[in-house]
Amino acid sequence: MRMPNTRQITDEQEEIYMDAPMDGAIIVTGPPGTGKTVIAFLRAQVLKRKNLSVQVLMYNRVLQKYTSNVVDDQSNELASSTLLRWFKSWWVRHKIETPLEVGDKIYLDCPYENKDEVKNIGARWDKNHYNPKRRRRGQWYAPIEAYNRNTTGFLPWIAKDYDAPKIAQYQYDWQQILLLSAEYFAAGKAFNDWGHIIIDEAQDFPTRMYNFIRFAAGSMKNGAITILADENQRLSEDENSTIDDIIKALSISSERQFSLTENHRNTRPIAELAAYFYVGLKTGKPKLPHRKGDKPELVATTGLDQQVEYIVKVLKSKSVGEVGVFTQNDSLRRMFLNRLEKKLSGFYQVQTYSSKDSESNNIDRLTFDKSATVSILNRHSCKGLEFDFVFIPELQSILIDGSNLDAFKMNMYVMCSRAREGLYLLYSSKTNCLPAVIGCLPNESSGLLEYKNG
């Protein structure tokens, strides 16, 4: 991550990270490129100089890795983590024992010699679930239907641990967490003071999480919170919060609400195209930058291999830079990885990451802020990142209908705004009939895109 030097910090940014209250809760909103993540770390540095405990919390592991150089430059004086990993550690320290329940599965603590007993009353084996007691994968569980039919039979076997209750593997049950917290507090116990937490990409967390955070912070000596968010940059359609949701949940008064408006990342042509996909939510659009650059391209090809060739041609003709390739799913990510690794060997280092792929889930292999590097990522992993050149291939794979048009625009808004210097949209069509997604892009006469054939 590129941090600005003292001369590059604007008055707008300095007023927020230096002068905003250091206690209680504040919120900083701003469109892409306005420096919300920069503010997160500048504010963390100020808090650290005041000898206050501070944690910068990220939405995902890729963004945490992208910003790790900032933490390293501070000689480990700063701490960053994904929010879910930090919360897991914070919660476990309180030793609140709860049944090991994930979604519709209630896990069991069953020795091998008793497996037939639980199997006969409806238990099933989950080979992929990590069993903390055995320290390896594989654990018996009761499906919720079987458990409800025979609760008494399963009770002796219910596994318990100190982890917080979950709805799914990576999705905490914040309502249940709030109830357990109330019971814990009512018993006269105190929460471990988290000092000051700074939450980046805060719009991608559920409102119930903020209800819990407000309750927990209220019982702490410090318990301060800085929120950085842009509701126009929501990549998840399932769990997210609007700016108003967060403000209401944390009871943030108007004098504690701040906004960033200046785009420091994109060229003007890229910013203009990104603005086309703005859906009108509260955060607003950034002021258009003055920096000139090439017009983004929409490239028609006959297939994926021709798109690969076009990417290679562009990269070999440009000055060596840092490149992002954002795919719509994991299958496409693997296809572009395999082809670009071969085609760019000797010119660019090609890297990837996916939490779902055992061959690509080592986050430590990712390197950012390094020239001649191509990062191939699923679109869900691109939040908060920026690259000199961005390619968004296989656009025709995006299915568009009236019900998901806003979601499509938000996704495009996020992906397009990652590019500093060059932006390329590519699609495949073997007939004269254009894919439906092309109708959702600016037409050629708009001047926002240069239409080209690959």
Tab-separated table of C-alpha atoms in Angstrom:
chain	number	residue	atom	x	y	z
A	1	MET	CA	0.000	0.000	0.000
A	2	ARG	CA	1.311	3.422	-0.956
A	3	MET	CA	1.141	5.839	1.979
A	4	PRO	CA	1.358	9.551	1.153
A	5	ASN	CA	4.232	11.638	2.446
A	6	THR	CA	3.622	14.762	4.530
A	7	ARG	CA	3.361	17.033	1.481
A	8	GLN	CA	0.812	14.746	-0.204
A	9	ILE	CA	-1.655	14.708	2.706
A	10	THR	CA	-4.524	17.075	1.992
A	11	ASP	CA	-6.132	19.497	4.429
A	12	GLU	CA	-9.305	17.390	4.196
A	13	GLN	CA	-7.440	14.252	5.289
A	14	GLU	CA	-5.367	15.963	7.993
A	15	GLU	CA	-8.426	17.501	9.613
A	16	ILE	CA	-9.947	14.045	10.045
A	17	TYR	CA	-7.021	11.953	11.204
A	18	MET	CA	-5.589	14.626	13.498
A	19	ASP	CA	-8.620	16.473	14.824
A	20	ALA	CA	-11.474	13.955	14.951
A	21	PRO	CA	-12.331	12.838	18.519
A	22	MET	CA	-10.187	9.987	19.826
A	23	ASP	CA	-12.858	8.675	22.195
A	24	GLY	CA	-16.307	7.217	21.544
A	25	ALA	CA	-17.342	6.440	17.960
A	26	ILE	CA	-16.739	8.389	14.757
A	27	ILE	CA	-17.497	7.574	11.120
A	28	VAL	CA	-15.543	8.600	8.012
A	29	THR	CA	-17.275	8.125	4.661
A	30	GLY	CA	-15.846	8.607	1.203
A	31	PRO	CA	-16.005	7.246	-2.364
A	32	PRO	CA	-13.213	5.145	-3.938
A	33	GLY	CA	-9.791	6.738	-4.121
A	34	THR	CA	-10.400	9.343	-1.426
A	35	GLY	CA	-8.028	7.706	1.048
A	36	LYS	CA	-10.173	5.980	3.677
A	37	THR	CA	-7.594	3.240	4.287
A	38	VAL	CA	-4.851	5.870	4.408
A	39	ILE	CA	-6.872	7.675	7.095
A	40	ALA	CA	-7.209	4.384	9.006
A	41	PHE	CA	-3.429	4.009	9.339
A	42	LEU	CA	-2.668	7.704	9.849
A	43	ARG	CA	-5.212	7.737	12.674
A	44	ALA	CA	-3.715	4.545	14.120
A	45	GLN	CA	-0.269	6.175	14.138
A	46	VAL	CA	-1.618	9.234	15.999
A	47	LEU	CA	-3.338	7.011	18.580
A	48	LYS	CA	-0.170	4.967	19.025
A	49	ARG	CA	1.887	8.116	19.645
A	50	LYS	CA	-0.558	8.909	22.444
A	51	ASN	CA	0.251	5.469	23.933
A	52	LEU	CA	-3.255	4.195	23.251
A	53	SER	CA	-4.042	0.609	22.289
A	54	VAL	CA	-5.255	0.437	18.679
A	55	GLN	CA	-6.176	-2.270	16.152
A	56	VAL	CA	-6.842	-1.708	12.434
A	57	LEU	CA	-9.420	-4.258	11.280
A	58	MET	CA	-9.930	-5.244	7.642
A	59	TYR	CA	-12.736	-6.890	5.704
A	60	ASN	CA	-10.648	-9.718	4.204
A	61	ARG	CA	-7.180	-11.281	4.216
A	62	VAL	CA	-6.166	-9.854	0.840
A	63	LEU	CA	-6.722	-6.271	2.009
A	64	GLN	CA	-4.852	-7.010	5.235
A	65	LYS	CA	-1.913	-8.368	3.219
A	66	TYR	CA	-2.073	-5.358	0.890
A	67	THR	CA	-1.655	-3.007	3.863
A	68	SER	CA	0.876	-5.133	5.767
A	69	ASN	CA	3.807	-3.018	4.587
A	70	VAL	CA	2.395	-0.062	6.553
A	71	VAL	CA	2.348	-2.159	9.723
A	72	ASP	CA	5.864	-3.462	9.030
A	73	ASP	CA	7.192	0.068	8.484
A	74	GLN	CA	6.067	0.972	12.001
A	75	SER	CA	8.354	-1.665	13.556
A	76	ASN	CA	5.383	-3.691	14.799
A	77	GLU	CA	4.028	-0.755	16.789
A	78	LEU	CA	0.790	-1.020	14.803
A	79	ALA	CA	-1.437	-4.079	14.703
A	80	SER	CA	-3.837	-5.100	11.932
A	81	SER	CA	-6.058	-8.105	11.411
A	82	THR	CA	-9.207	-9.187	9.675
A	83	LEU	CA	-12.150	-8.254	11.850
A	84	LEU	CA	-13.409	-11.828	12.176
A	85	ARG	CA	-10.001	-13.172	13.218
A	86	TRP	CA	-9.559	-10.370	15.760
A	87	PHE	CA	-13.066	-10.910	17.153
A	88	LYS	CA	-12.527	-14.655	17.521
A	89	SER	CA	-9.414	-14.034	19.615
A	90	TRP	CA	-11.075	-11.282	21.675
A	91	TRP	CA	-14.168	-13.402	22.397
A	92	VAL	CA	-12.286	-16.591	23.360
A	93	ARG	CA	-10.423	-14.718	26.104
A	94	HIS	CA	-13.726	-14.353	27.976
A	95	LYS	CA	-14.218	-18.142	28.122
A	96	ILE	CA	-17.976	-18.037	27.500
A	97	GLU	CA	-18.828	-21.683	26.949
A	98	THR	CA	-21.355	-22.264	24.154
A	99	PRO	CA	-22.586	-25.280	22.184
A	100	LEU	CA	-20.578	-25.827	19.019
A	101	GLU	CA	-23.326	-24.949	16.551
A	102	VAL	CA	-22.859	-23.785	12.944
A	103	GLY	CA	-25.999	-23.053	10.976
A	104	ASP	CA	-28.192	-26.161	11.024
A	105	LYS	CA	-25.455	-28.415	12.453
A	106	ILE	CA	-24.922	-29.068	16.164
A	107	TYR	CA	-21.511	-30.684	16.567
A	108	LEU	CA	-20.902	-33.538	18.965
A	109	ASP	CA	-18.045	-34.539	21.238
A	110	CYS	CA	-18.156	-38.255	20.588
A	111	PRO	CA	-15.307	-40.747	21.145
A	112	TYR	CA	-14.715	-43.298	18.386
A	113	GLU	CA	-16.082	-46.158	20.462
A	114	ASN	CA	-19.465	-44.376	20.807
A	115	LYS	CA	-19.897	-43.457	17.150
A	116	ASP	CA	-22.551	-46.124	16.506
A	117	GLU	CA	-24.618	-44.829	19.418
A	118	VAL	CA	-24.873	-41.288	17.998
A	119	LYS	CA	-25.155	-42.562	14.444
A	120	ASN	CA	-28.206	-44.636	15.387
A	121	ILE	CA	-30.056	-41.546	16.645
A	122	GLY	CA	-29.381	-39.553	13.477
A	123	ALA	CA	-25.844	-38.136	13.745
A	124	ARG	CA	-23.789	-37.594	10.589
A	125	TRP	CA	-20.079	-37.267	9.881
A	126	ASP	CA	-18.626	-33.973	8.607
A	127	LYS	CA	-15.222	-34.815	7.175
A	128	ASN	CA	-14.295	-31.178	6.504
A	129	HIS	CA	-15.104	-29.604	9.879
A	130	TYR	CA	-12.077	-28.877	12.048
A	131	ASN	CA	-12.386	-30.601	15.412
A	132	PRO	CA	-10.538	-28.413	17.968
A	133	LYS	CA	-10.355	-31.234	20.512
A	134	ARG	CA	-8.783	-33.731	18.095
A	135	ARG	CA	-6.894	-30.955	16.280
A	136	ARG	CA	-7.757	-32.335	12.884
A	137	ARG	CA	-10.660	-32.409	10.460
A	138	GLY	CA	-13.648	-34.660	10.955
A	139	GLN	CA	-16.444	-34.455	13.536
A	140	TRP	CA	-19.890	-35.925	14.164
A	141	TYR	CA	-22.852	-33.570	14.171
A	142	ALA	CA	-26.597	-33.639	14.728
A	143	PRO	CA	-28.677	-32.117	11.905
A	144	ILE	CA	-31.063	-29.635	13.489
A	145	GLU	CA	-34.097	-31.735	12.475
A	146	ALA	CA	-32.687	-34.836	14.176
A	147	TYR	CA	-31.676	-32.810	17.223
A	148	ASN	CA	-35.180	-31.361	17.602
A	149	ARG	CA	-36.700	-34.865	17.382
A	150	ASN	CA	-34.408	-36.299	20.042
A	151	THR	CA	-32.885	-33.469	22.075
A	152	THR	CA	-32.540	-35.634	25.191
A	153	GLY	CA	-30.621	-38.297	23.277
A	154	PHE	CA	-28.084	-35.847	21.906
A	155	LEU	CA	-27.563	-33.769	25.078
A	156	PRO	CA	-24.760	-35.938	26.571
A	157	TRP	CA	-22.738	-35.582	23.374
A	158	ILE	CA	-23.070	-31.880	22.526
A	159	ALA	CA	-19.634	-30.351	21.986
A	160	LYS	CA	-18.895	-27.029	23.637
A	161	ASP	CA	-16.120	-24.546	23.124
A	162	TYR	CA	-15.312	-20.882	23.676
A	163	ASP	CA	-15.876	-19.741	20.107
A	164	ALA	CA	-18.796	-17.423	19.408
A	165	PRO	CA	-21.948	-18.938	17.878
A	166	LYS	CA	-22.126	-18.936	14.078
A	167	ILE	CA	-24.782	-19.029	11.401
A	168	ALA	CA	-22.289	-20.406	8.881
A	169	GLN	CA	-18.556	-21.130	8.798
A	170	TYR	CA	-17.496	-17.500	8.238
A	171	GLN	CA	-20.646	-15.826	9.522
A	172	TYR	CA	-21.169	-15.090	13.210
A	173	ASP	CA	-24.607	-15.092	14.825
A	174	TRP	CA	-24.439	-11.530	16.161
A	175	GLN	CA	-27.912	-11.642	17.692
A	176	GLN	CA	-26.966	-14.672	19.797
A	177	ILE	CA	-23.606	-13.075	20.622
A	178	LEU	CA	-25.416	-9.990	21.922
A	179	LEU	CA	-27.674	-12.149	24.126
A	180	LEU	CA	-24.699	-14.070	25.553
A	181	SER	CA	-22.908	-10.767	26.165
A	182	ALA	CA	-25.881	-9.421	28.097
A	183	GLU	CA	-25.916	-12.551	30.288
A	184	TYR	CA	-22.147	-12.252	30.827
A	185	PHE	CA	-22.435	-8.592	31.798
A	186	ALA	CA	-25.471	-9.253	34.040
A	187	ALA	CA	-23.369	-11.789	35.946
A	188	GLY	CA	-21.074	-8.952	37.002
A	189	LYS	CA	-18.245	-9.806	34.604
A	190	ALA	CA	-16.304	-7.211	32.598
A	191	PHE	CA	-15.263	-7.322	28.960
A	192	ASN	CA	-11.607	-7.041	27.994
A	193	ASP	CA	-11.122	-3.424	26.888
A	194	TRP	CA	-10.200	-3.395	23.182
A	195	GLY	CA	-8.844	0.149	23.378
A	196	HIS	CA	-9.523	1.718	19.974
A	197	ILE	CA	-10.639	-0.351	16.989
A	198	ILE	CA	-10.558	1.054	13.447
A	199	ILE	CA	-12.856	-0.803	11.029
A	200	ASP	CA	-12.162	-0.394	7.298
A	201	GLU	CA	-14.741	-1.331	4.606
A	202	ALA	CA	-17.298	-1.212	7.407
A	203	GLN	CA	-20.264	-1.304	5.017
A	204	ASP	CA	-19.612	-5.013	4.415
A	205	PHE	CA	-20.458	-6.073	7.954
A	206	PRO	CA	-24.024	-6.658	9.220
A	207	THR	CA	-25.887	-4.084	11.295
A	208	ARG	CA	-26.326	-6.562	14.157
A	209	MET	CA	-22.553	-6.616	14.583
A	210	TYR	CA	-22.622	-2.878	15.277
A	211	ASN	CA	-25.428	-3.367	17.807
A	212	PHE	CA	-23.124	-5.758	19.663
A	213	ILE	CA	-20.107	-3.430	19.355
A	214	ARG	CA	-22.050	-0.537	20.865
A	215	PHE	CA	-23.218	-2.714	23.785
A	216	ALA	CA	-19.742	-4.098	24.483
A	217	ALA	CA	-17.986	-0.724	24.140
A	218	GLY	CA	-20.417	0.827	26.608
A	219	SER	CA	-19.000	-1.299	29.424
A	220	MET	CA	-15.342	-0.426	28.720
A	221	LYS	CA	-13.125	2.365	29.998
A	222	ASN	CA	-11.969	3.112	26.456
A	223	GLY	CA	-13.877	1.077	23.859
A	224	ALA	CA	-13.454	3.653	21.082
A	225	ILE	CA	-14.384	2.981	17.438
A	226	THR	CA	-13.431	4.584	14.126
A	227	ILE	CA	-15.573	3.510	11.165
A	228	LEU	CA	-14.547	3.935	7.503
A	229	ALA	CA	-17.244	3.112	4.964
A	230	ASP	CA	-18.750	3.653	1.529
A	231	GLU	CA	-22.121	1.988	0.988
A	232	ASN	CA	-21.680	2.307	-2.792
A	233	GLN	CA	-18.860	-0.242	-2.565
A	234	ARG	CA	-20.794	-3.253	-1.312
A	235	LEU	CA	-19.701	-6.461	-3.027
A	236	SER	CA	-21.789	-8.758	-0.823
A	237	GLU	CA	-25.513	-8.969	-1.479
A	238	ASP	CA	-26.181	-10.894	1.744
A	239	GLU	CA	-24.581	-9.102	4.663
A	240	ASN	CA	-23.950	-5.373	4.679
A	241	SER	CA	-24.967	-2.106	6.312
A	242	THR	CA	-25.882	1.307	5.000
A	243	ILE	CA	-24.251	4.423	6.408
A	244	ASP	CA	-27.500	5.225	8.221
A	245	ASP	CA	-27.593	1.697	9.679
A	246	ILE	CA	-24.112	2.121	11.159
A	247	ILE	CA	-24.765	5.630	12.455
A	248	LYS	CA	-27.970	4.501	14.151
A	249	ALA	CA	-26.505	1.293	15.602
A	250	LEU	CA	-23.498	3.112	17.100
A	251	SER	CA	-25.461	6.289	17.943
A	252	ILE	CA	-22.935	8.538	16.177
A	253	SER	CA	-23.896	12.208	16.479
A	254	SER	CA	-23.625	14.574	13.503
A	255	GLU	CA	-20.485	16.312	14.804
A	256	ARG	CA	-18.731	12.935	14.776
A	257	GLN	CA	-19.499	12.257	11.103
A	258	PHE	CA	-16.778	13.134	8.574
A	259	SER	CA	-16.484	12.805	4.813
A	260	LEU	CA	-13.711	12.589	2.205
A	261	THR	CA	-14.424	13.936	-1.281
A	262	GLU	CA	-11.164	14.200	-3.259
A	263	ASN	CA	-10.125	11.368	-5.612
A	264	HIS	CA	-6.371	10.781	-5.358
A	265	ARG	CA	-6.187	7.453	-7.211
A	266	ASN	CA	-7.682	7.524	-10.706
A	267	THR	CA	-7.092	9.475	-13.865
A	268	ARG	CA	-10.059	11.596	-14.915
A	269	PRO	CA	-11.220	9.185	-17.698
A	270	ILE	CA	-11.214	6.226	-15.274
A	271	ALA	CA	-13.050	8.240	-12.619
A	272	GLU	CA	-15.669	9.302	-15.172
A	273	LEU	CA	-16.336	5.700	-16.184
A	274	ALA	CA	-16.535	4.548	-12.550
A	275	ALA	CA	-19.008	7.372	-11.856
A	276	TYR	CA	-21.278	5.976	-14.589
A	277	PHE	CA	-21.937	2.978	-12.313
A	278	TYR	CA	-22.734	5.082	-9.229
A	279	VAL	CA	-26.166	4.023	-7.907
A	280	GLY	CA	-26.915	7.146	-5.883
A	281	LEU	CA	-26.380	6.021	-2.301
A	282	LYS	CA	-25.481	8.358	0.553
A	283	THR	CA	-21.673	8.386	0.335
A	284	GLY	CA	-21.804	10.199	-3.011
A	285	LYS	CA	-19.308	10.443	-5.865
A	286	PRO	CA	-15.813	11.887	-5.438
A	287	LYS	CA	-14.774	15.109	-7.085
A	288	LEU	CA	-13.366	14.322	-10.527
A	289	PRO	CA	-9.541	14.377	-10.534
A	290	HIS	CA	-7.608	16.582	-12.952
A	291	ARG	CA	-4.949	14.004	-13.848
A	292	LYS	CA	-5.133	13.080	-17.534
A	293	GLY	CA	-4.914	9.559	-18.949
A	294	ASP	CA	-6.061	7.141	-21.624
A	295	LYS	CA	-9.732	6.420	-22.097
A	296	PRO	CA	-10.821	3.008	-20.700
A	297	GLU	CA	-11.263	0.335	-23.373
A	298	LEU	CA	-14.104	-2.105	-24.076
A	299	VAL	CA	-12.599	-4.943	-26.090
A	300	ALA	CA	-14.648	-7.447	-28.108
A	301	THR	CA	-13.040	-10.882	-28.575
A	302	THR	CA	-14.066	-14.272	-29.883
A	303	GLY	CA	-13.075	-16.150	-26.748
A	304	LEU	CA	-11.070	-16.349	-23.547
A	305	ASP	CA	-7.787	-17.183	-25.299
A	306	GLN	CA	-8.042	-14.051	-27.422
A	307	GLN	CA	-8.587	-12.022	-24.256
A	308	VAL	CA	-5.429	-13.536	-22.782
A	309	GLU	CA	-3.516	-12.569	-25.933
A	310	TYR	CA	-4.847	-9.023	-25.712
A	311	ILE	CA	-3.814	-8.690	-22.057
A	312	VAL	CA	-0.330	-9.967	-22.899
A	313	LYS	CA	-0.032	-7.555	-25.850
A	314	VAL	CA	-1.029	-4.572	-23.698
A	315	LEU	CA	1.341	-5.477	-20.873
A	316	LYS	CA	4.309	-6.003	-23.169
A	317	SER	CA	3.696	-2.621	-24.801
A	318	LYS	CA	3.334	-0.649	-21.579
A	319	SER	CA	5.891	0.466	-19.045
A	320	VAL	CA	6.247	-2.279	-16.453
A	321	GLY	CA	3.689	-1.729	-13.698
A	322	GLU	CA	1.483	-3.408	-11.126
A	323	VAL	CA	-1.518	-5.164	-12.675
A	324	GLY	CA	-4.840	-6.512	-11.408
A	325	VAL	CA	-7.012	-9.035	-13.275
A	326	PHE	CA	-10.454	-9.418	-11.673
A	327	THR	CA	-12.519	-12.477	-12.589
A	328	GLN	CA	-16.191	-13.156	-11.895
A	329	ASN	CA	-15.663	-16.572	-10.307
A	330	ASP	CA	-13.001	-19.002	-9.145
A	331	SER	CA	-13.133	-21.147	-12.269
A	332	LEU	CA	-12.257	-18.180	-14.478
A	333	ARG	CA	-9.535	-17.173	-12.024
A	334	ARG	CA	-7.814	-20.539	-12.514
A	335	MET	CA	-8.150	-20.348	-16.321
A	336	PHE	CA	-6.515	-16.931	-16.527
A	337	LEU	CA	-3.846	-17.937	-14.023
A	338	ASN	CA	-2.785	-20.980	-16.047
A	339	ARG	CA	-2.677	-19.100	-19.349
A	340	LEU	CA	-1.069	-15.862	-18.170
A	341	GLU	CA	1.637	-17.675	-16.205
A	342	LYS	CA	2.823	-19.274	-19.435
A	343	LYS	CA	2.427	-16.213	-21.654
A	344	LEU	CA	4.071	-13.710	-19.284
A	345	SER	CA	6.940	-15.880	-18.066
A	346	GLY	CA	10.100	-13.789	-18.020
A	347	PHE	CA	8.171	-10.511	-18.182
A	348	TYR	CA	5.834	-10.473	-15.174
A	349	GLN	CA	5.461	-12.368	-11.922
A	350	VAL	CA	1.933	-13.819	-11.946
A	351	GLN	CA	0.270	-14.444	-8.565
A	352	THR	CA	-3.165	-15.319	-7.238
A	353	TYR	CA	-5.149	-15.972	-4.080
A	354	SER	CA	-8.375	-17.783	-3.260
A	355	SER	CA	-9.539	-18.921	0.160
A	356	LYS	CA	-11.470	-21.744	-1.537
A	357	ASP	CA	-8.523	-23.210	-3.451
A	358	SER	CA	-5.991	-25.295	-1.495
A	359	GLU	CA	-3.322	-24.539	-4.100
A	360	SER	CA	-3.886	-20.771	-3.951
A	361	ASN	CA	-4.864	-19.992	-0.356
A	362	ASN	CA	-1.422	-19.059	0.990
A	363	ILE	CA	-1.857	-15.335	1.578
A	364	ASP	CA	1.848	-14.896	2.375
A	365	ARG	CA	2.732	-15.574	-1.255
A	366	LEU	CA	1.067	-12.342	-2.369
A	367	THR	CA	3.318	-9.363	-3.018
A	368	PHE	CA	1.981	-5.847	-3.551
A	369	ASP	CA	3.546	-2.505	-4.525
A	370	LYS	CA	5.996	-4.302	-6.781
A	371	SER	CA	6.428	-3.557	-10.487
A	372	ALA	CA	6.040	-6.335	-13.072
A	373	THR	CA	3.474	-8.171	-10.925
A	374	VAL	CA	0.109	-9.467	-12.138
A	375	SER	CA	-2.432	-10.329	-9.418
A	376	ILE	CA	-5.329	-12.504	-10.591
A	377	LEU	CA	-8.148	-12.265	-8.070
A	378	ASN	CA	-11.813	-13.093	-7.732
A	379	ARG	CA	-13.747	-9.799	-7.803
A	380	HIS	CA	-14.719	-10.274	-4.129
A	381	SER	CA	-11.041	-9.931	-3.167
A	382	CYS	CA	-10.351	-6.618	-4.890
A	383	LYS	CA	-11.883	-4.317	-2.261
A	384	GLY	CA	-9.564	-1.563	-1.072
A	385	LEU	CA	-6.785	-2.490	-3.519
A	386	GLU	CA	-5.323	-0.422	-6.343
A	387	PHE	CA	-3.194	-1.220	-9.394
A	388	ASP	CA	-1.589	0.700	-12.243
A	389	PHE	CA	-3.574	-1.316	-14.799
A	390	VAL	CA	-6.793	-3.273	-14.282
A	391	PHE	CA	-8.359	-5.874	-16.600
A	392	ILE	CA	-11.927	-7.108	-16.119
A	393	PRO	CA	-12.333	-10.064	-18.528
A	394	GLU	CA	-15.235	-12.304	-19.582
A	395	LEU	CA	-17.900	-9.669	-18.926
A	396	GLN	CA	-20.466	-11.770	-20.793
A	397	SER	CA	-20.364	-14.264	-17.888
A	398	ILE	CA	-22.262	-11.738	-15.758
A	399	LEU	CA	-25.993	-12.474	-15.936
A	400	ILE	CA	-28.084	-9.304	-15.864
A	401	ASP	CA	-31.775	-8.853	-15.149
A	402	GLY	CA	-33.892	-6.128	-13.589
A	403	SER	CA	-33.506	-7.560	-10.098
A	404	ASN	CA	-29.705	-7.383	-9.935
A	405	LEU	CA	-28.882	-4.276	-11.970
A	406	ASP	CA	-27.868	-2.226	-8.922
A	407	ALA	CA	-25.674	-5.078	-7.668
A	408	PHE	CA	-23.992	-5.230	-11.101
A	409	LYS	CA	-23.372	-1.482	-11.042
A	410	MET	CA	-21.892	-1.630	-7.527
A	411	ASN	CA	-19.555	-4.434	-8.593
A	412	MET	CA	-18.408	-2.476	-11.650
A	413	TYR	CA	-18.026	0.679	-9.554
A	414	VAL	CA	-15.694	-1.138	-7.169
A	415	MET	CA	-13.659	-2.940	-9.839
A	416	CYS	CA	-13.217	0.020	-12.201
A	417	SER	CA	-12.135	2.362	-9.422
A	418	ARG	CA	-9.165	0.111	-8.545
A	419	ALA	CA	-7.214	1.348	-11.607
A	420	ARG	CA	-4.686	4.173	-11.364
A	421	GLU	CA	-3.602	4.529	-15.016
A	422	GLY	CA	-5.291	2.053	-17.356
A	423	LEU	CA	-8.599	0.140	-17.421
A	424	TYR	CA	-9.674	-2.599	-19.847
A	425	LEU	CA	-13.048	-4.364	-20.020
A	426	LEU	CA	-13.130	-7.503	-22.174
A	427	TYR	CA	-15.915	-9.791	-23.374
A	428	SER	CA	-16.415	-12.762	-25.703
A	429	SER	CA	-19.009	-13.047	-28.456
A	430	LYS	CA	-18.890	-15.464	-31.406
A	431	THR	CA	-22.006	-14.067	-33.070
A	432	ASN	CA	-23.277	-10.674	-34.135
A	433	CYS	CA	-25.594	-10.709	-31.112
A	434	LEU	CA	-24.038	-8.723	-28.260
A	435	PRO	CA	-24.169	-10.124	-24.707
A	436	ALA	CA	-26.840	-8.554	-22.501
A	437	VAL	CA	-24.208	-7.021	-20.219
A	438	ILE	CA	-23.028	-4.690	-23.013
A	439	GLY	CA	-26.382	-2.923	-22.858
A	440	CYS	CA	-25.589	-1.948	-19.252
A	441	LEU	CA	-22.343	-0.204	-20.244
A	442	PRO	CA	-21.932	3.310	-21.667
A	443	ASN	CA	-22.491	3.341	-25.432
A	444	GLU	CA	-19.734	4.396	-27.802
A	445	SER	CA	-21.187	7.869	-28.320
A	446	SER	CA	-20.908	8.614	-24.581
A	447	GLY	CA	-17.171	9.090	-24.928
A	448	LEU	CA	-16.558	7.151	-21.714
A	449	LEU	CA	-15.253	3.997	-23.394
A	450	GLU	CA	-13.146	3.321	-26.450
A	451	TYR	CA	-14.758	0.410	-28.285
A	452	LYS	CA	-12.159	-1.935	-29.805
A	453	ASN	CA	-11.847	-5.393	-31.360
A	454	GLY	CA	-9.304	-7.764	-29.919
